PDB file of C-alpha atoms in Angstrom:
ATOM      1  CA  ALA A 230     121.649  66.840 243.997  1.00  0.00           C
ATOM      2  CA  GLN A 231     118.041  64.171 243.471  1.00  0.00           C
ATOM      3  CA  ARG A 232     118.091  61.669 246.068  1.00  0.00           C
ATOM      4  CA  VAL A 233     115.322  58.644 246.709  1.00  0.00           C
ATOM      5  CA  THR A 234     115.021  57.232 250.057  1.00  0.00           C
ATOM      6  CA  GLN A 235     112.706  54.434 251.276  1.00  0.00           C
ATOM      7  CA  PRO A 236     113.998  54.287 254.687  1.00  0.00           C
ATOM      8  CA  GLU A 237     112.458  50.298 255.566  1.00  0.00           C
ATOM      9  CA  LYS A 238     114.497  47.298 253.212  1.00  0.00           C
ATOM     10  CA  LEU A 239     111.783  44.794 254.185  1.00  0.00           C
ATOM     11  CA  LEU A 240     108.191  44.844 254.728  1.00  0.00           C
ATOM     12  CA  SER A 241     106.443  42.266 256.219  1.00  0.00           C
ATOM     13  CA  VAL A 242     103.135  42.060 255.996  1.00  0.00           C
ATOM     14  CA  PHE A 243      99.566  39.464 255.880  1.00  0.00           C
ATOM     15  CA  LYS A 244      97.205  38.794 253.237  1.00  0.00           C
ATOM     16  CA  GLY A 245      94.359  41.351 253.240  1.00  0.00           C
ATOM     17  CA  ALA A 246      96.457  43.938 255.544  1.00  0.00           C
ATOM     18  CA  PRO A 247      97.224  47.250 253.988  1.00  0.00           C
ATOM     19  CA  VAL A 248     100.192  47.768 253.518  1.00  0.00           C
ATOM     20  CA  GLU A 249     102.229  51.683 253.251  1.00  0.00           C
ATOM     21  CA  LEU A 250     106.630  51.146 251.285  1.00  0.00           C
ATOM     22  CA  LYS A 251     106.894  54.746 252.406  1.00  0.00           C
ATOM     23  CA  CYS A 252     109.433  57.295 249.774  1.00  0.00           C
ATOM     24  CA  ASN A 253     110.993  60.372 250.370  1.00  0.00           C
ATOM     25  CA  TYR A 254     112.941  62.224 247.950  1.00  0.00           C
ATOM     26  CA  SER A 255     114.625  65.341 247.525  1.00  0.00           C
ATOM     27  CA  TYR A 256     115.393  67.535 244.481  1.00  0.00           C
ATOM     28  CA  SER A 257     114.571  71.400 244.015  1.00  0.00           C
ATOM     29  CA  GLY A 258     112.431  71.909 240.565  1.00  0.00           C
ATOM     30  CA  SER A 259     110.374  69.859 240.209  1.00  0.00           C
ATOM     31  CA  PRO A 260     109.810  66.163 239.717  1.00  0.00           C
ATOM     32  CA  GLU A 261     108.653  63.080 238.054  1.00  0.00           C
ATOM     33  CA  LEU A 262     107.837  60.674 240.824  1.00  0.00           C
ATOM     34  CA  PHE A 263     108.053  56.469 239.919  1.00  0.00           C
ATOM     35  CA  TRP A 264     107.677  53.524 241.354  1.00  0.00           C
ATOM     36  CA  TYR A 265     109.129  50.344 239.280  1.00  0.00           C
ATOM     37  CA  VAL A 266     109.080  46.732 240.764  1.00  0.00           C
ATOM     38  CA  GLN A 267     110.765  43.762 240.244  1.00  0.00           C
ATOM     39  CA  TYR A 268     109.141  40.319 240.526  1.00  0.00           C
ATOM     40  CA  SER A 269     111.336  36.729 241.877  1.00  0.00           C
ATOM     41  CA  ARG A 270     112.835  36.566 238.881  1.00  0.00           C
ATOM     42  CA  GLN A 271     111.315  39.043 236.686  1.00  0.00           C
ATOM     43  CA  ARG A 272     112.389  41.602 235.265  1.00  0.00           C
ATOM     44  CA  LEU A 273     112.664  45.630 237.040  1.00  0.00           C
ATOM     45  CA  GLN A 274     108.623  46.257 235.357  1.00  0.00           C
ATOM     46  CA  LEU A 275     106.960  49.996 236.107  1.00  0.00           C
ATOM     47  CA  LEU A 276     104.295  49.622 238.255  1.00  0.00           C
ATOM     48  CA  LEU A 277     102.895  53.911 238.218  1.00  0.00           C
ATOM     49  CA  ARG A 278     103.934  57.134 237.784  1.00  0.00           C
ATOM     50  CA  HIS A 279     102.514  59.898 239.859  1.00  0.00           C
ATOM     51  CA  ILE A 280     101.153  61.955 236.398  1.00  0.00           C
ATOM     52  CA  SER A 281      98.838  59.317 236.032  1.00  0.00           C
ATOM     53  CA  ARG A 282      97.420  59.036 239.010  1.00  0.00           C
ATOM     54  CA  GLU A 283      96.493  55.346 238.437  1.00  0.00           C
ATOM     55  CA  SER A 284      95.202  53.064 240.387  1.00  0.00           C
ATOM     56  CA  ILE A 285      97.306  49.703 239.250  1.00  0.00           C
ATOM     57  CA  LYS A 286      97.326  45.916 241.062  1.00  0.00           C
ATOM     58  CA  GLY A 287      94.765  47.453 243.539  1.00  0.00           C
ATOM     59  CA  PHE A 288      98.209  50.427 244.709  1.00  0.00           C
ATOM     60  CA  THR A 289      98.616  54.545 244.758  1.00  0.00           C
ATOM     61  CA  ALA A 290     100.216  56.370 245.830  1.00  0.00           C
ATOM     62  CA  ASP A 291     100.057  60.354 245.385  1.00  0.00           C
ATOM     63  CA  LEU A 292     102.477  62.957 245.486  1.00  0.00           C
ATOM     64  CA  ASN A 293     103.080  64.823 248.843  1.00  0.00           C
ATOM     65  CA  LYS A 294     105.340  68.209 247.555  1.00  0.00           C
ATOM     66  CA  GLY A 295     105.293  69.626 251.475  1.00  0.00           C
ATOM     67  CA  GLU A 296     106.653  66.680 253.016  1.00  0.00           C
ATOM     68  CA  THR A 297     108.049  65.114 249.776  1.00  0.00           C
ATOM     69  CA  SER A 298     106.957  62.077 249.456  1.00  0.00           C
ATOM     70  CA  PHE A 299     105.407  59.793 247.076  1.00  0.00           C
ATOM     71  CA  HIS A 300     104.468  56.379 248.925  1.00  0.00           C
ATOM     72  CA  LEU A 301     103.017  53.022 248.090  1.00  0.00           C
ATOM     73  CA  LYS A 302      99.644  51.998 249.411  1.00  0.00           C
ATOM     74  CA  LYS A 303      97.601  49.118 248.890  1.00  0.00           C
ATOM     75  CA  PRO A 304      94.071  48.277 250.968  1.00  0.00           C
ATOM     76  CA  PHE A 305      94.457  45.418 250.910  1.00  0.00           C
ATOM     77  CA  ALA A 306      97.511  42.674 250.113  1.00  0.00           C
ATOM     78  CA  GLN A 307      97.649  40.164 247.912  1.00  0.00           C
ATOM     79  CA  GLU A 308     100.577  37.292 247.959  1.00  0.00           C
ATOM     80  CA  GLU A 309     101.748  38.558 244.603  1.00  0.00           C
ATOM     81  CA  ASP A 310     102.625  41.573 245.371  1.00  0.00           C
ATOM     82  CA  SER A 311     105.997  39.761 247.390  1.00  0.00           C
ATOM     83  CA  ALA A 312     108.660  41.293 245.148  1.00  0.00           C
ATOM     84  CA  MET A 313     111.371  44.183 245.554  1.00  0.00           C
ATOM     85  CA  TYR A 314     109.638  47.757 244.661  1.00  0.00           C
ATOM     86  CA  TYR A 315     111.715  50.336 243.876  1.00  0.00           C
ATOM     87  CA  CYS A 316     110.273  54.425 243.623  1.00  0.00           C
ATOM     88  CA  ALA A 317     112.639  56.349 241.541  1.00  0.00           C
ATOM     89  CA  LEU A 318     112.466  59.753 240.094  1.00  0.00           C
ATOM     90  CA  THR A 319     113.551  61.842 236.925  1.00  0.00           C
ATOM     91  CA  GLY A 320     113.673  65.290 237.296  1.00  0.00           C
ATOM     92  CA  GLY A 321     113.808  68.229 234.337  1.00  0.00           C
ATOM     93  CA  GLY A 322     116.428  69.332 231.638  1.00  0.00           C
ATOM     94  CA  THR A 323     118.753  68.243 230.617  1.00  0.00           C
ATOM     95  CA  SER A 324     118.917  65.034 233.713  1.00  0.00           C
ATOM     96  CA  TYR A 325     114.727  64.343 232.525  1.00  0.00           C
ATOM     97  CA  GLY A 326     115.806  61.478 231.847  1.00  0.00           C
ATOM     98  CA  LYS A 327     118.212  59.709 234.470  1.00  0.00           C
ATOM     99  CA  LEU A 328     115.716  57.554 236.973  1.00  0.00           C
ATOM    100  CA  THR A 329     117.278  58.419 240.409  1.00  0.00           C
ATOM    101  CA  PHE A 330     116.255  55.475 242.618  1.00  0.00           C
ATOM    102  CA  GLY A 331     116.024  54.723 245.655  1.00  0.00           C
ATOM    103  CA  GLN A 332     117.390  50.832 247.661  1.00  0.00           C
ATOM    104  CA  GLY A 333     113.881  49.366 247.562  1.00  0.00           C
ATOM    105  CA  THR A 334     112.328  47.869 249.675  1.00  0.00           C
ATOM    106  CA  ILE A 335     111.325  44.098 250.134  1.00  0.00           C
ATOM    107  CA  LEU A 336     107.995  43.207 250.621  1.00  0.00           C
ATOM    108  CA  THR A 337     106.244  39.490 251.507  1.00  0.00           C
ATOM    109  CA  VAL A 338     102.656  39.201 252.344  1.00  0.00           C
ATOM    110  CA  HIS A 339     102.329  36.099 253.929  1.00  0.00           C
ATOM    111  CA  PRO A 340      99.198  33.810 253.609  1.00  0.00           C
TER     112      PRO A 340
ATOM    113  CA  LYS B   7     106.628  43.795 220.882  1.00  0.00           C
ATOM    114  CA  ALA B   8     109.591  41.542 222.345  1.00  0.00           C
ATOM    115  CA  GLY B   9     110.999  43.429 225.621  1.00  0.00           C
ATOM    116  CA  VAL B  10     113.942  44.394 225.411  1.00  0.00           C
ATOM    117  CA  THR B  11     117.308  42.293 225.223  1.00  0.00           C
ATOM    118  CA  GLN B  12     120.639  42.009 226.752  1.00  0.00           C
ATOM    119  CA  THR B  13     123.396  40.064 225.713  1.00  0.00           C
ATOM    120  CA  PRO B  14     125.548  38.324 227.183  1.00  0.00           C
ATOM    121  CA  ARG B  15     123.193  37.627 230.109  1.00  0.00           C
ATOM    122  CA  TYR B  16     126.978  36.410 232.043  1.00  0.00           C
ATOM    123  CA  LEU B  17     130.474  37.149 231.955  1.00  0.00           C
ATOM    124  CA  ILE B  18     133.363  36.456 233.541  1.00  0.00           C
ATOM    125  CA  LYS B  19     136.869  38.859 233.055  1.00  0.00           C
ATOM    126  CA  THR B  20     139.782  39.036 234.752  1.00  0.00           C
ATOM    127  CA  ARG B  21     140.921  42.491 235.980  1.00  0.00           C
ATOM    128  CA  GLY B  22     142.770  44.804 233.775  1.00  0.00           C
ATOM    129  CA  GLN B  23     140.450  43.405 230.704  1.00  0.00           C
ATOM    130  CA  GLN B  24     137.488  45.201 229.112  1.00  0.00           C
ATOM    131  CA  VAL B  25     133.802  44.338 228.047  1.00  0.00           C
ATOM    132  CA  THR B  26     131.711  45.016 225.584  1.00  0.00           C
ATOM    133  CA  LEU B  27     127.749  44.782 226.491  1.00  0.00           C
ATOM    134  CA  SER B  28     124.831  45.105 224.130  1.00  0.00           C
ATOM    135  CA  CYS B  29     121.303  46.374 224.869  1.00  0.00           C
ATOM    136  CA  SER B  30     118.585  46.505 221.898  1.00  0.00           C
ATOM    137  CA  PRO B  31     115.711  48.241 222.708  1.00  0.00           C
ATOM    138  CA  ILE B  32     112.264  47.476 221.860  1.00  0.00           C
ATOM    139  CA  SER B  33     111.608  48.809 218.535  1.00  0.00           C
ATOM    140  CA  GLY B  34     110.311  52.318 217.592  1.00  0.00           C
ATOM    141  CA  HIS B  35     112.140  53.216 221.495  1.00  0.00           C
ATOM    142  CA  ARG B  36     115.021  56.123 220.608  1.00  0.00           C
ATOM    143  CA  SER B  37     116.502  56.574 224.406  1.00  0.00           C
ATOM    144  CA  VAL B  38     118.868  53.495 225.791  1.00  0.00           C
ATOM    145  CA  SER B  39     119.474  54.025 228.884  1.00  0.00           C
ATOM    146  CA  TRP B  40     122.361  51.858 231.355  1.00  0.00           C
ATOM    147  CA  TYR B  41     122.064  51.413 235.019  1.00  0.00           C
ATOM    148  CA  GLN B  42     124.775  49.749 237.046  1.00  0.00           C
ATOM    149  CA  GLN B  43     122.979  47.878 240.110  1.00  0.00           C
ATOM    150  CA  THR B  44     125.010  45.699 243.536  1.00  0.00           C
ATOM    151  CA  PRO B  45     124.064  45.665 246.806  1.00  0.00           C
ATOM    152  CA  GLY B  46     126.006  48.322 247.809  1.00  0.00           C
ATOM    153  CA  GLN B  47     124.924  50.995 245.888  1.00  0.00           C
ATOM    154  CA  GLY B  48     121.770  49.958 244.018  1.00  0.00           C
ATOM    155  CA  LEU B  49     120.432  51.166 241.107  1.00  0.00           C
ATOM    156  CA  GLN B  50     122.614  54.093 239.682  1.00  0.00           C
ATOM    157  CA  PHE B  51     123.091  55.454 236.203  1.00  0.00           C
ATOM    158  CA  LEU B  52     124.956  55.272 234.021  1.00  0.00           C
ATOM    159  CA  PHE B  53     124.806  57.139 230.533  1.00  0.00           C
ATOM    160  CA  GLU B  54     121.919  57.479 228.561  1.00  0.00           C
ATOM    161  CA  TYR B  55     121.531  57.774 225.102  1.00  0.00           C
ATOM    162  CA  PHE B  56     119.395  59.008 222.264  1.00  0.00           C
ATOM    163  CA  SER B  57     119.830  59.284 218.295  1.00  0.00           C
ATOM    164  CA  GLU B  58     123.448  57.760 218.469  1.00  0.00           C
ATOM    165  CA  THR B  59     124.713  60.380 220.667  1.00  0.00           C
ATOM    166  CA  GLN B  60     125.414  60.811 225.022  1.00  0.00           C
ATOM    167  CA  ARG B  61     122.614  63.042 226.402  1.00  0.00           C
ATOM    168  CA  ASN B  62     122.925  62.619 229.735  1.00  0.00           C
ATOM    169  CA  LYS B  63     125.402  60.855 231.777  1.00  0.00           C
ATOM    170  CA  GLY B  64     126.333  59.697 235.615  1.00  0.00           C
ATOM    171  CA  ASN B  65     128.943  59.567 238.002  1.00  0.00           C
ATOM    172  CA  PHE B  66     130.666  56.751 236.797  1.00  0.00           C
ATOM    173  CA  PRO B  67     135.201  57.121 235.577  1.00  0.00           C
ATOM    174  CA  GLY B  68     135.926  57.200 231.828  1.00  0.00           C
ATOM    175  CA  ARG B  69     136.628  53.772 231.634  1.00  0.00           C
ATOM    176  CA  PHE B  70     132.631  53.517 231.334  1.00  0.00           C
ATOM    177  CA  SER B  71     131.711  55.227 227.934  1.00  0.00           C
ATOM    178  CA  GLY B  72     128.633  53.794 225.984  1.00  0.00           C
ATOM    179  CA  ARG B  73     127.781  54.261 222.242  1.00  0.00           C
ATOM    180  CA  GLN B  74     124.166  54.007 219.911  1.00  0.00           C
ATOM    181  CA  PHE B  75     124.165  52.730 217.129  1.00  0.00           C
ATOM    182  CA  SER B  76     121.128  54.192 213.450  1.00  0.00           C
ATOM    183  CA  ASN B  77     119.023  51.090 215.475  1.00  0.00           C
ATOM    184  CA  SER B  78     118.474  52.454 218.198  1.00  0.00           C
ATOM    185  CA  ARG B  79     120.650  49.231 219.749  1.00  0.00           C
ATOM    186  CA  SER B  80     124.070  50.234 222.372  1.00  0.00           C
ATOM    187  CA  GLU B  81     126.643  49.499 223.558  1.00  0.00           C
ATOM    188  CA  MET B  82     128.267  50.036 226.742  1.00  0.00           C
ATOM    189  CA  ASN B  83     132.252  49.325 227.062  1.00  0.00           C
ATOM    190  CA  VAL B  84     134.604  49.322 230.427  1.00  0.00           C
ATOM    191  CA  SER B  85     138.014  49.587 230.206  1.00  0.00           C
ATOM    192  CA  THR B  86     140.383  48.121 232.697  1.00  0.00           C
ATOM    193  CA  LEU B  87     137.916  46.134 234.267  1.00  0.00           C
ATOM    194  CA  GLU B  88     138.292  46.118 238.070  1.00  0.00           C
ATOM    195  CA  LEU B  89     136.828  43.667 241.089  1.00  0.00           C
ATOM    196  CA  GLY B  90     134.460  46.207 241.956  1.00  0.00           C
ATOM    197  CA  ASP B  91     132.933  46.678 238.345  1.00  0.00           C
ATOM    198  CA  SER B  92     130.939  43.439 239.177  1.00  0.00           C
ATOM    199  CA  ALA B  93     127.524  43.790 239.037  1.00  0.00           C
ATOM    200  CA  LEU B  94     124.344  43.597 237.115  1.00  0.00           C
ATOM    201  CA  TYR B  95     123.688  45.913 234.153  1.00  0.00           C
ATOM    202  CA  LEU B  96     120.503  47.046 232.853  1.00  0.00           C
ATOM    203  CA  CYS B  97     119.643  48.844 229.821  1.00  0.00           C
ATOM    204  CA  ALA B  98     116.623  50.271 229.358  1.00  0.00           C
ATOM    205  CA  SER B  99     114.965  51.576 226.878  1.00  0.00           C
ATOM    206  CA  SER B 100     112.162  54.337 226.547  1.00  0.00           C
ATOM    207  CA  LEU B 101     110.148  56.050 223.071  1.00  0.00           C
ATOM    208  CA  GLU B 102     111.441  59.549 223.748  1.00  0.00           C
ATOM    209  CA  LEU B 103     114.834  61.005 225.374  1.00  0.00           C
ATOM    210  CA  GLY B 104     114.090  62.487 229.001  1.00  0.00           C
ATOM    211  CA  TYR B 105     111.368  59.711 229.550  1.00  0.00           C
ATOM    212  CA  GLY B 106     111.087  58.324 232.636  1.00  0.00           C
ATOM    213  CA  GLU B 107     108.505  55.375 231.833  1.00  0.00           C
ATOM    214  CA  GLN B 108     111.791  53.089 230.615  1.00  0.00           C
ATOM    215  CA  TYR B 109     111.273  49.158 229.720  1.00  0.00           C
ATOM    216  CA  PHE B 110     114.088  47.242 231.661  1.00  0.00           C
ATOM    217  CA  GLY B 111     116.076  44.416 229.912  1.00  0.00           C
ATOM    218  CA  PRO B 112     117.089  41.195 231.582  1.00  0.00           C
ATOM    219  CA  GLY B 113     120.938  42.925 233.005  1.00  0.00           C
ATOM    220  CA  THR B 114     123.788  41.627 231.796  1.00  0.00           C
ATOM    221  CA  ARG B 115     125.718  39.689 235.451  1.00  0.00           C
ATOM    222  CA  LEU B 116     129.392  40.756 234.688  1.00  0.00           C
ATOM    223  CA  THR B 117     131.987  38.916 237.185  1.00  0.00           C
ATOM    224  CA  VAL B 118     135.584  40.481 237.536  1.00  0.00           C
ATOM    225  CA  THR B 119     138.141  38.330 238.997  1.00  0.00           C
TER     226      THR B 119
END
């Protein structure tokens, strides 16, 4: 079974501070990991995926297979980063298109 | 390109009734997935359709069904509605089958009374 755990329901930081949103997963094969974000009154959208190794809006995430983690990091948080963040994975084979989401972390960046 | 659209946006139904929700994917996208979002269970995968065939299914009872048309548009149906079916139903489209990079619609808010 595939599972994604985001241990923090709420995370508050001040503008300019570093931020890390934690994500741990369990999957027996080689999953593909994603971070999705939902800003206030907007639809859920892809932020980044581990295979692209891109930095989007200053965010990065490294897949650590040993620790089965995919934490999202940004060195200097901005107020516009306030949103709900979801970590998600897909597996291989027939389940490849099925996104399994974590419960989400609400990030609030204070001025 | 226009994004994923879902109709209706809001729906109120009575327990025991059935409901049909509609989703139009991004032009050129061939795969459509459906998710249920509730405060308690979060986002849960319902099913994925590609080439008018269900390719992947989540752990939901048979009351939940769907279909996809030749133009990739999709509908999902819930029969014999229960109070617990109240949720936001999200549709997502992707280029091909099995893509984790999915583009979500705004959702249909279903309330069962």
